[in-house]
mmCIF file of N, CA and C in Angstrom:
data_model
loop_
_atom_site.group_PDB
_atom_site.id
_atom_site.type_symbol
_atom_site.label_atom_id
_atom_site.label_comp_id
_atom_site.label_asym_id
_atom_site.label_seq_id
_atom_site.Cartn_x
_atom_site.Cartn_y
_atom_site.Cartn_z
ATOM 1 N N UNK N 1 10.338 -2.123 2.599
ATOM 2 C CA UNK N 1 10.790 -1.350 3.742
ATOM 3 C C UNK N 1 12.150 -1.906 4.160
ATOM 4 N N UNK N 2 13.114 -1.019 4.331
ATOM 5 C CA UNK N 2 14.464 -1.477 4.646
ATOM 6 C C UNK N 2 14.764 -1.372 6.144
ATOM 7 N N UNK N 3 15.977 -1.801 6.520
ATOM 8 C CA UNK N 3 16.378 -1.807 7.924
ATOM 9 C C UNK N 3 16.405 -0.404 8.519
ATOM 10 N N UNK N 4 16.845 0.566 7.726
ATOM 11 C CA UNK N 4 16.907 1.942 8.232
ATOM 12 C C UNK N 4 15.522 2.454 8.613
ATOM 13 N N UNK N 5 14.541 2.137 7.808
ATOM 14 C CA UNK N 5 13.176 2.575 8.092
ATOM 15 C C UNK N 5 12.655 1.910 9.356
ATOM 16 N N UNK N 6 12.882 0.613 9.482
ATOM 17 C CA UNK N 6 12.428 -0.103 10.675
ATOM 18 C C UNK N 6 13.110 0.422 11.927
ATOM 19 N N UNK N 7 14.416 0.678 11.831
ATOM 20 C CA UNK N 7 15.142 1.223 12.973
ATOM 21 C C UNK N 7 14.594 2.600 13.343
ATOM 22 N N UNK N 8 14.338 3.419 12.341
ATOM 23 C CA UNK N 8 13.853 4.772 12.595
ATOM 24 C C UNK N 8 12.481 4.746 13.258
ATOM 25 N N UNK N 9 11.627 3.863 12.839
ATOM 26 C CA UNK N 9 10.276 3.789 13.399
ATOM 27 C C UNK N 9 10.233 3.083 14.748
ATOM 28 N N UNK N 10 11.285 2.342 15.069
ATOM 29 C CA UNK N 10 11.292 1.524 16.276
ATOM 30 C C UNK N 10 11.533 2.272 17.573
ATOM 31 N N UNK N 11 11.917 3.525 17.506
ATOM 32 C CA UNK N 11 12.195 4.289 18.721
ATOM 33 C C UNK N 11 11.014 5.187 19.061
ATOM 34 N N UNK N 12 10.495 5.119 20.283
ATOM 35 C CA UNK N 12 9.333 5.947 20.654
ATOM 36 C C UNK N 12 9.585 7.449 20.519
ATOM 37 N N UNK N 13 10.805 7.885 20.781
ATOM 38 C CA UNK N 13 11.101 9.315 20.672
ATOM 39 C C UNK N 13 11.062 9.769 19.214
ATOM 40 N N UNK N 14 11.580 8.945 18.332
ATOM 41 C CA UNK N 14 11.528 9.291 16.905
ATOM 42 C C UNK N 14 10.087 9.271 16.412
ATOM 43 N N UNK N 15 9.307 8.334 16.922
ATOM 44 C CA UNK N 15 7.898 8.286 16.533
ATOM 45 C C UNK N 15 7.173 9.543 17.011
ATOM 46 N N UNK N 16 7.500 10.008 18.208
ATOM 47 C CA UNK N 16 6.936 11.259 18.718
ATOM 48 C C UNK N 16 7.326 12.428 17.818
ATOM 49 N N UNK N 17 8.575 12.479 17.403
ATOM 50 C CA UNK N 17 9.019 13.542 16.498
ATOM 51 C C UNK N 17 8.241 13.497 15.187
ATOM 52 N N UNK N 18 8.034 12.295 14.665
ATOM 53 C CA UNK N 18 7.251 12.156 13.427
ATOM 54 C C UNK N 18 5.829 12.663 13.613
ATOM 55 N N UNK N 19 5.242 12.335 14.746
ATOM 56 C CA UNK N 19 3.863 12.792 15.004
ATOM 57 C C UNK N 19 3.796 14.314 15.054
ATOM 58 N N UNK N 20 4.766 14.941 15.701
ATOM 59 C CA UNK N 20 4.788 16.400 15.750
ATOM 60 C C UNK N 20 4.973 16.998 14.358
ATOM 61 N N UNK N 21 5.914 16.450 13.605
ATOM 62 C CA UNK N 21 6.233 17.002 12.281
ATOM 63 C C UNK N 21 5.165 16.686 11.241
ATOM 64 N N UNK N 22 4.262 15.787 11.551
ATOM 65 C CA UNK N 22 3.201 15.488 10.586
ATOM 66 C C UNK N 22 2.239 16.665 10.457
ATOM 67 N N UNK N 23 2.172 17.493 11.486
ATOM 68 C CA UNK N 23 1.272 18.648 11.464
ATOM 69 C C UNK N 23 1.874 19.844 10.740
ATOM 70 N N UNK N 24 3.186 20.074 10.960
ATOM 71 C CA UNK N 24 3.866 21.192 10.316
ATOM 72 C C UNK N 24 5.365 21.016 10.473
ATOM 73 N N UNK N 25 6.134 21.863 9.799
ATOM 74 C CA UNK N 25 7.577 21.810 9.909
ATOM 75 C C UNK N 25 8.061 22.410 11.217
ATOM 76 N N UNK N 26 9.116 21.857 11.754
ATOM 77 C CA UNK N 26 9.725 22.338 12.992
ATOM 78 C C UNK N 26 11.226 22.452 12.799
ATOM 79 N N UNK N 27 11.833 23.423 13.481
ATOM 80 C CA UNK N 27 13.287 23.464 13.551
ATOM 81 C C UNK N 27 13.721 22.613 14.749
ATOM 82 N N UNK N 28 15.012 22.353 14.850
ATOM 83 C CA UNK N 28 15.532 21.500 15.921
ATOM 84 C C UNK N 28 15.184 22.074 17.293
ATOM 85 N N UNK N 29 15.346 23.386 17.446
ATOM 86 C CA UNK N 29 15.061 24.013 18.738
ATOM 87 C C UNK N 29 13.614 23.852 19.163
ATOM 88 N N UNK N 30 12.697 24.031 18.222
ATOM 89 C CA UNK N 30 11.271 23.890 18.541
ATOM 90 C C UNK N 30 10.931 22.442 18.876
ATOM 91 N N UNK N 31 11.529 21.508 18.173
ATOM 92 C CA UNK N 31 11.295 20.096 18.487
ATOM 93 C C UNK N 31 11.834 19.754 19.872
ATOM 94 N N UNK N 32 13.008 20.288 20.190
ATOM 95 C CA UNK N 32 13.596 20.038 21.509
ATOM 96 C C UNK N 32 12.689 20.587 22.604
ATOM 97 N N UNK N 33 12.196 21.794 22.397
ATOM 98 C CA UNK N 33 11.329 22.413 23.405
ATOM 99 C C UNK N 33 10.008 21.653 23.538
ATOM 100 N N UNK N 34 9.463 21.186 22.417
ATOM 101 C CA UNK N 34 8.179 20.467 22.433
ATOM 102 C C UNK N 34 8.268 19.088 23.064
ATOM 103 N N UNK N 35 9.438 18.462 22.959
ATOM 104 C CA UNK N 35 9.577 17.081 23.428
ATOM 105 C C UNK N 35 10.322 16.946 24.745
ATOM 106 N N UNK N 36 11.031 17.987 25.147
ATOM 107 C CA UNK N 36 11.834 17.890 26.358
ATOM 108 C C UNK N 36 13.185 17.233 26.131
ATOM 109 N N UNK N 37 13.519 16.942 24.885
ATOM 110 C CA UNK N 37 14.828 16.374 24.545
ATOM 111 C C UNK N 37 15.825 17.504 24.339
ATOM 112 N N UNK N 38 17.098 17.193 24.427
ATOM 113 C CA UNK N 38 18.112 18.195 24.122
ATOM 114 C C UNK N 38 18.178 18.393 22.610
ATOM 115 N N UNK N 39 18.709 19.531 22.191
ATOM 116 C CA UNK N 39 18.834 19.788 20.756
ATOM 117 C C UNK N 39 19.747 18.769 20.087
ATOM 118 N N UNK N 40 20.814 18.365 20.786
ATOM 119 C CA UNK N 40 21.709 17.368 20.182
ATOM 120 C C UNK N 40 21.006 16.017 20.031
ATOM 121 N N UNK N 41 20.171 15.660 20.997
ATOM 122 C CA UNK N 41 19.419 14.394 20.885
ATOM 123 C C UNK N 41 18.431 14.467 19.729
ATOM 124 N N UNK N 42 17.750 15.601 19.602
ATOM 125 C CA UNK N 42 16.811 15.778 18.484
ATOM 126 C C UNK N 42 17.562 15.684 17.160
ATOM 127 N N UNK N 43 18.727 16.313 17.078
ATOM 128 C CA UNK N 43 19.526 16.268 15.846
ATOM 129 C C UNK N 43 19.908 14.836 15.485
ATOM 130 N N UNK N 44 20.294 14.054 16.490
ATOM 131 C CA UNK N 44 20.661 12.661 16.224
ATOM 132 C C UNK N 44 19.454 11.856 15.746
ATOM 133 N N UNK N 45 18.303 12.079 16.353
ATOM 134 C CA UNK N 45 17.090 11.386 15.919
ATOM 135 C C UNK N 45 16.713 11.815 14.502
ATOM 136 N N UNK N 46 16.835 13.110 14.213
ATOM 137 C CA UNK N 46 16.510 13.598 12.868
ATOM 138 C C UNK N 46 17.458 13.011 11.824
ATOM 139 N N UNK N 47 18.710 12.821 12.190
ATOM 140 C CA UNK N 47 19.674 12.214 11.263
ATOM 141 C C UNK N 47 19.214 10.818 10.858
ATOM 142 N N UNK N 48 18.776 10.049 11.836
ATOM 143 C CA UNK N 48 18.308 8.686 11.554
ATOM 144 C C UNK N 48 17.033 8.729 10.711
ATOM 145 N N UNK N 49 16.134 9.653 11.032
ATOM 146 C CA UNK N 49 14.898 9.788 10.247
ATOM 147 C C UNK N 49 15.189 10.251 8.825
ATOM 148 N N UNK N 50 16.167 11.137 8.654
ATOM 149 C CA UNK N 50 16.547 11.588 7.303
ATOM 150 C C UNK N 50 17.170 10.457 6.505
ATOM 151 N N UNK N 51 18.049 9.676 7.138
ATOM 152 C CA UNK N 51 18.695 8.550 6.457
ATOM 153 C C UNK N 51 17.667 7.515 6.007
ATOM 154 N N UNK N 52 16.576 7.414 6.738
ATOM 155 C CA UNK N 52 15.494 6.492 6.369
ATOM 156 C C UNK N 52 14.525 7.140 5.387
ATOM 157 N N UNK N 53 14.779 8.381 5.025
ATOM 158 C CA UNK N 53 13.957 9.154 4.089
ATOM 159 C C UNK N 53 12.544 9.380 4.618
ATOM 160 N N UNK N 54 12.401 9.409 5.943
ATOM 161 C CA UNK N 54 11.088 9.646 6.537
ATOM 162 C C UNK N 54 10.830 11.128 6.777
ATOM 163 N N UNK N 55 11.897 11.923 6.839
ATOM 164 C CA UNK N 55 11.762 13.375 6.971
ATOM 165 C C UNK N 55 12.730 14.054 6.009
ATOM 166 N N UNK N 56 12.455 15.315 5.744
ATOM 167 C CA UNK N 56 13.359 16.118 4.925
ATOM 168 C C UNK N 56 13.421 17.518 5.521
ATOM 169 N N UNK N 57 14.497 18.212 5.240
ATOM 170 C CA UNK N 57 14.689 19.547 5.766
ATOM 171 C C UNK N 57 14.507 20.597 4.683
ATOM 172 N N UNK N 58 13.905 21.725 5.069
ATOM 173 C CA UNK N 58 13.730 22.868 4.183
ATOM 174 C C UNK N 58 14.439 24.042 4.844
ATOM 175 N N UNK N 59 15.451 24.569 4.159
ATOM 176 C CA UNK N 59 16.235 25.678 4.705
ATOM 177 C C UNK N 59 15.420 26.957 4.641
ATOM 178 N N UNK N 60 15.281 27.622 5.780
ATOM 179 C CA UNK N 60 14.576 28.903 5.858
ATOM 180 C C UNK N 60 15.473 29.881 6.601
ATOM 181 N N UNK N 61 16.252 30.631 5.848
ATOM 182 C CA UNK N 61 17.213 31.536 6.467
ATOM 183 C C UNK N 61 18.275 30.743 7.197
ATOM 184 N N UNK N 62 18.468 31.055 8.457
ATOM 185 C CA UNK N 62 19.476 30.387 9.281
ATOM 186 C C UNK N 62 19.023 28.990 9.703
ATOM 187 N N UNK N 63 17.726 28.769 9.814
ATOM 188 C CA UNK N 63 17.172 27.531 10.358
ATOM 189 C C UNK N 63 16.755 26.561 9.264
ATOM 190 N N UNK N 64 16.774 25.274 9.616
ATOM 191 C CA UNK N 64 16.221 24.232 8.760
ATOM 192 C C UNK N 64 14.973 23.710 9.444
ATOM 193 N N UNK N 65 13.877 23.713 8.716
ATOM 194 C CA UNK N 65 12.617 23.179 9.235
ATOM 195 C C UNK N 65 12.434 21.787 8.670
ATOM 196 N N UNK N 66 12.123 20.849 9.547
ATOM 197 C CA UNK N 66 11.985 19.451 9.160
ATOM 198 C C UNK N 66 10.521 19.084 9.047
ATOM 199 N N UNK N 67 10.216 18.333 7.996
ATOM 200 C CA UNK N 67 8.845 17.911 7.699
ATOM 201 C C UNK N 67 8.834 16.413 7.427
ATOM 202 N N UNK N 68 7.680 15.809 7.625
ATOM 203 C CA UNK N 68 7.503 14.384 7.336
ATOM 204 C C UNK N 68 7.388 14.182 5.834
ATOM 205 N N UNK N 69 8.092 13.170 5.339
ATOM 206 C CA UNK N 69 7.961 12.760 3.945
ATOM 207 C C UNK N 69 6.733 11.851 3.870
ATOM 208 N N UNK N 70 5.610 12.441 3.534
ATOM 209 C CA UNK N 70 4.340 11.694 3.579
ATOM 210 C C UNK N 70 4.309 10.542 2.580
ATOM 211 N N UNK N 71 5.015 10.663 1.464
ATOM 212 C CA UNK N 71 5.072 9.553 0.507
ATOM 213 C C UNK N 71 5.774 8.338 1.129
ATOM 214 N N UNK N 72 6.846 8.586 1.879
ATOM 215 C CA UNK N 72 7.554 7.481 2.538
ATOM 216 C C UNK N 72 6.669 6.832 3.599
ATOM 217 N N UNK N 73 5.913 7.649 4.322
ATOM 218 C CA UNK N 73 4.999 7.112 5.341
ATOM 219 C C UNK N 73 3.907 6.281 4.670
ATOM 220 N N UNK N 74 3.406 6.746 3.534
ATOM 221 C CA UNK N 74 2.390 5.973 2.800
ATOM 222 C C UNK N 74 2.952 4.635 2.355
ATOM 223 N N UNK N 75 4.240 4.612 1.955
ATOM 224 C CA UNK N 75 4.869 3.350 1.561
ATOM 225 C C UNK N 75 4.947 2.385 2.744
ATOM 226 N N UNK N 76 5.291 2.907 3.924
ATOM 227 C CA UNK N 76 5.346 2.074 5.132
ATOM 228 C C UNK N 76 3.964 1.503 5.433
ATOM 229 N N UNK N 77 2.957 2.346 5.336
ATOM 230 C CA UNK N 77 1.580 1.905 5.602
ATOM 231 C C UNK N 77 1.167 0.828 4.601
ATOM 232 N N UNK N 78 1.562 0.999 3.340
ATOM 233 C CA UNK N 78 1.217 0.005 2.320
ATOM 234 C C UNK N 78 1.848 -1.348 2.638
ATOM 235 N N UNK N 79 3.113 -1.340 3.063
ATOM 236 C CA UNK N 79 3.786 -2.599 3.413
ATOM 237 C C UNK N 79 3.104 -3.248 4.607
ATOM 238 N N UNK N 80 2.753 -2.448 5.606
ATOM 239 C CA UNK N 80 2.076 -3.005 6.779
ATOM 240 C C UNK N 80 0.683 -3.518 6.428
ATOM 241 N N UNK N 81 -0.007 -2.833 5.526
ATOM 242 C CA UNK N 81 -1.316 -3.315 5.083
ATOM 243 C C UNK N 81 -1.218 -4.645 4.361
ATOM 244 N N UNK N 82 -0.112 -4.862 3.645
ATOM 245 C CA UNK N 82 0.081 -6.148 2.969
ATOM 246 C C UNK N 82 0.067 -7.291 3.979
ATOM 247 N N UNK N 83 0.582 -7.039 5.167
ATOM 248 C CA UNK N 83 0.606 -8.087 6.190
ATOM 249 C C UNK N 83 -0.787 -8.520 6.603
ATOM 250 N N UNK N 84 -1.747 -7.607 6.520
ATOM 251 C CA UNK N 84 -3.110 -7.957 6.909
ATOM 252 C C UNK N 84 -3.835 -8.736 5.821
ATOM 253 N N UNK N 85 -3.313 -8.708 4.614
ATOM 254 C CA UNK N 85 -3.967 -9.379 3.490
ATOM 255 C C UNK N 85 -3.349 -10.732 3.145
ATOM 256 N N UNK N 86 -2.372 -11.162 3.900
ATOM 257 C CA UNK N 86 -1.707 -12.436 3.629
ATOM 258 C C UNK N 86 -2.605 -13.577 4.077
ATOM 259 N N UNK N 87 -2.736 -14.589 3.232
ATOM 260 C CA UNK N 87 -3.503 -15.776 3.593
ATOM 261 C C UNK N 87 -2.642 -16.638 4.495
ATOM 262 N N UNK N 88 -3.187 -16.976 5.642
ATOM 263 C CA UNK N 88 -2.428 -17.774 6.602
ATOM 264 C C UNK N 88 -2.314 -19.208 6.121
ATOM 265 N N UNK N 89 -1.138 -19.780 6.347
ATOM 266 C CA UNK N 89 -0.863 -21.158 5.972
ATOM 267 C C UNK N 89 -0.470 -21.927 7.227
ATOM 268 N N UNK N 90 -0.730 -23.227 7.238
ATOM 269 C CA UNK N 90 -0.272 -24.006 8.394
ATOM 270 C C UNK N 90 1.249 -24.109 8.380
ATOM 271 N N UNK N 91 1.840 -24.208 9.567
ATOM 272 C CA UNK N 91 3.299 -24.351 9.614
ATOM 273 C C UNK N 91 3.674 -25.716 9.056
ATOM 274 N N UNK N 92 4.882 -25.803 8.507
ATOM 275 C CA UNK N 92 5.293 -27.077 7.908
ATOM 276 C C UNK N 92 6.630 -27.541 8.455
ATOM 277 N N UNK N 93 6.931 -27.158 9.658
ATOM 278 C CA UNK N 93 8.184 -27.581 10.273
ATOM 279 C C UNK N 93 7.972 -28.025 11.699
ATOM 280 N N UNK N 94 9.016 -28.458 12.332
ATOM 281 C CA UNK N 94 8.903 -28.945 13.712
ATOM 282 C C UNK N 94 8.930 -27.790 14.719
ATOM 283 N N UNK N 95 7.841 -27.042 14.799
ATOM 284 C CA UNK N 95 7.761 -25.914 15.715
ATOM 285 C C UNK N 95 7.036 -26.359 16.977
ATOM 286 N N UNK N 96 7.792 -26.626 17.997
ATOM 287 C CA UNK N 96 7.213 -27.136 19.231
ATOM 288 C C UNK N 96 6.632 -25.982 20.035
ATOM 289 N N UNK N 97 5.525 -26.238 20.672
ATOM 290 C CA UNK N 97 4.929 -25.235 21.530
ATOM 291 C C UNK N 97 4.238 -24.132 20.764
ATOM 292 N N UNK N 98 3.763 -24.407 19.565
ATOM 293 C CA UNK N 98 3.080 -23.406 18.760
ATOM 294 C C UNK N 98 1.850 -22.914 19.512
ATOM 295 N N UNK N 99 1.792 -21.621 19.838
ATOM 296 C CA UNK N 99 0.664 -21.144 20.634
ATOM 297 C C UNK N 99 -0.643 -21.073 19.855
ATOM 298 N N UNK N 100 -0.590 -21.126 18.531
ATOM 299 C CA UNK N 100 -1.806 -20.982 17.739
ATOM 300 C C UNK N 100 -2.506 -22.299 17.454
ATOM 301 N N UNK N 101 -1.823 -23.366 17.618
ATOM 302 C CA UNK N 101 -2.440 -24.634 17.229
ATOM 303 C C UNK N 101 -2.676 -25.510 18.451
ATOM 304 N N UNK N 102 -3.567 -26.410 18.273
ATOM 305 C CA UNK N 102 -3.694 -27.479 19.256
ATOM 306 C C UNK N 102 -2.614 -28.471 18.869
ATOM 307 N N UNK N 103 -1.546 -28.490 19.628
ATOM 308 C CA UNK N 103 -0.325 -29.136 19.193
ATOM 309 C C UNK N 103 -0.492 -30.594 18.814
ATOM 310 N N UNK N 104 -1.455 -31.282 19.349
ATOM 311 C CA UNK N 104 -1.625 -32.690 18.994
ATOM 312 C C UNK N 104 -2.116 -32.821 17.553
ATOM 313 N N UNK N 105 -2.947 -31.871 17.113
ATOM 314 C CA UNK N 105 -3.486 -31.938 15.753
ATOM 315 C C UNK N 105 -2.593 -31.210 14.750
ATOM 316 N N UNK N 106 -1.600 -30.497 15.223
ATOM 317 C CA UNK N 106 -0.720 -29.740 14.334
ATOM 318 C C UNK N 106 0.124 -30.710 13.515
ATOM 319 N N UNK N 107 0.215 -30.472 12.204
ATOM 320 C CA UNK N 107 0.955 -31.365 11.316
ATOM 321 C C UNK N 107 2.439 -31.406 11.646
ATOM 322 N N UNK N 108 2.968 -30.364 12.276
ATOM 323 C CA UNK N 108 4.394 -30.344 12.561
ATOM 324 C C UNK N 108 4.721 -30.852 13.966
ATOM 325 N N UNK N 109 3.703 -31.244 14.730
ATOM 326 C CA UNK N 109 3.949 -31.713 16.084
ATOM 327 C C UNK N 109 4.633 -33.071 16.072
ATOM 328 N N UNK N 110 5.681 -33.165 16.885
ATOM 329 C CA UNK N 110 6.378 -34.439 17.075
ATOM 330 C C UNK N 110 6.328 -34.738 18.566
ATOM 331 N N UNK N 111 5.745 -35.853 18.947
ATOM 332 C CA UNK N 111 5.667 -36.181 20.379
ATOM 333 C C UNK N 111 7.080 -36.248 20.981
ATOM 334 N N UNK N 112 7.212 -35.914 22.251
ATOM 335 C CA UNK N 112 8.541 -35.882 22.884
ATOM 336 C C UNK N 112 9.321 -37.196 22.755
ATOM 337 N N UNK N 113 8.611 -38.300 22.821
ATOM 338 C CA UNK N 113 9.325 -39.594 22.731
ATOM 339 C C UNK N 113 9.871 -39.869 21.326
ATOM 340 N N UNK N 114 9.374 -39.160 20.320
ATOM 341 C CA UNK N 114 9.844 -39.361 18.933
ATOM 342 C C UNK N 114 10.834 -38.288 18.478
ATOM 343 N N UNK N 115 11.151 -37.340 19.332
ATOM 344 C CA UNK N 115 12.041 -36.246 18.946
ATOM 345 C C UNK N 115 13.503 -36.703 18.965
ATOM 346 N N UNK N 116 14.260 -36.219 18.017
ATOM 347 C CA UNK N 116 15.694 -36.469 17.984
ATOM 348 C C UNK N 116 16.407 -35.188 18.388
ATOM 349 N N UNK N 117 17.706 -35.289 18.638
ATOM 350 C CA UNK N 117 18.446 -34.110 19.073
ATOM 351 C C UNK N 117 18.536 -33.055 17.993
ATOM 352 N N UNK N 118 18.451 -33.403 16.724
ATOM 353 C CA UNK N 118 18.529 -32.428 15.628
ATOM 354 C C UNK N 118 17.302 -31.558 15.560
ATOM 355 N N UNK N 119 16.143 -32.017 16.044
ATOM 356 C CA UNK N 119 14.895 -31.280 15.909
ATOM 357 C C UNK N 119 14.834 -30.128 16.827
#
């Protein structure tokens, strides 16, 4: 998953547009009316979604109807699923204040009196 995809998914309005387009294709005007956004705002959001290859347009006469690229969404889901299958490892650096560990037993814990300015 690249930066464009993460940026595209990171905006709640773009995510709303994706949810709407997952059901069927919409033109810019219909998306604007459904979301309460202006047509120019919808167009800008669609540009970012297209650049991330999350949506594509199908020309129908004068209008372009935008649809979700379900293969791209499946790829995003696969990458996110990989995160759930990673075996957790203990940290191996000087990470102070680690919320997951009992810091005294953490292998990377350095007591305050033993810390240097570089740490």
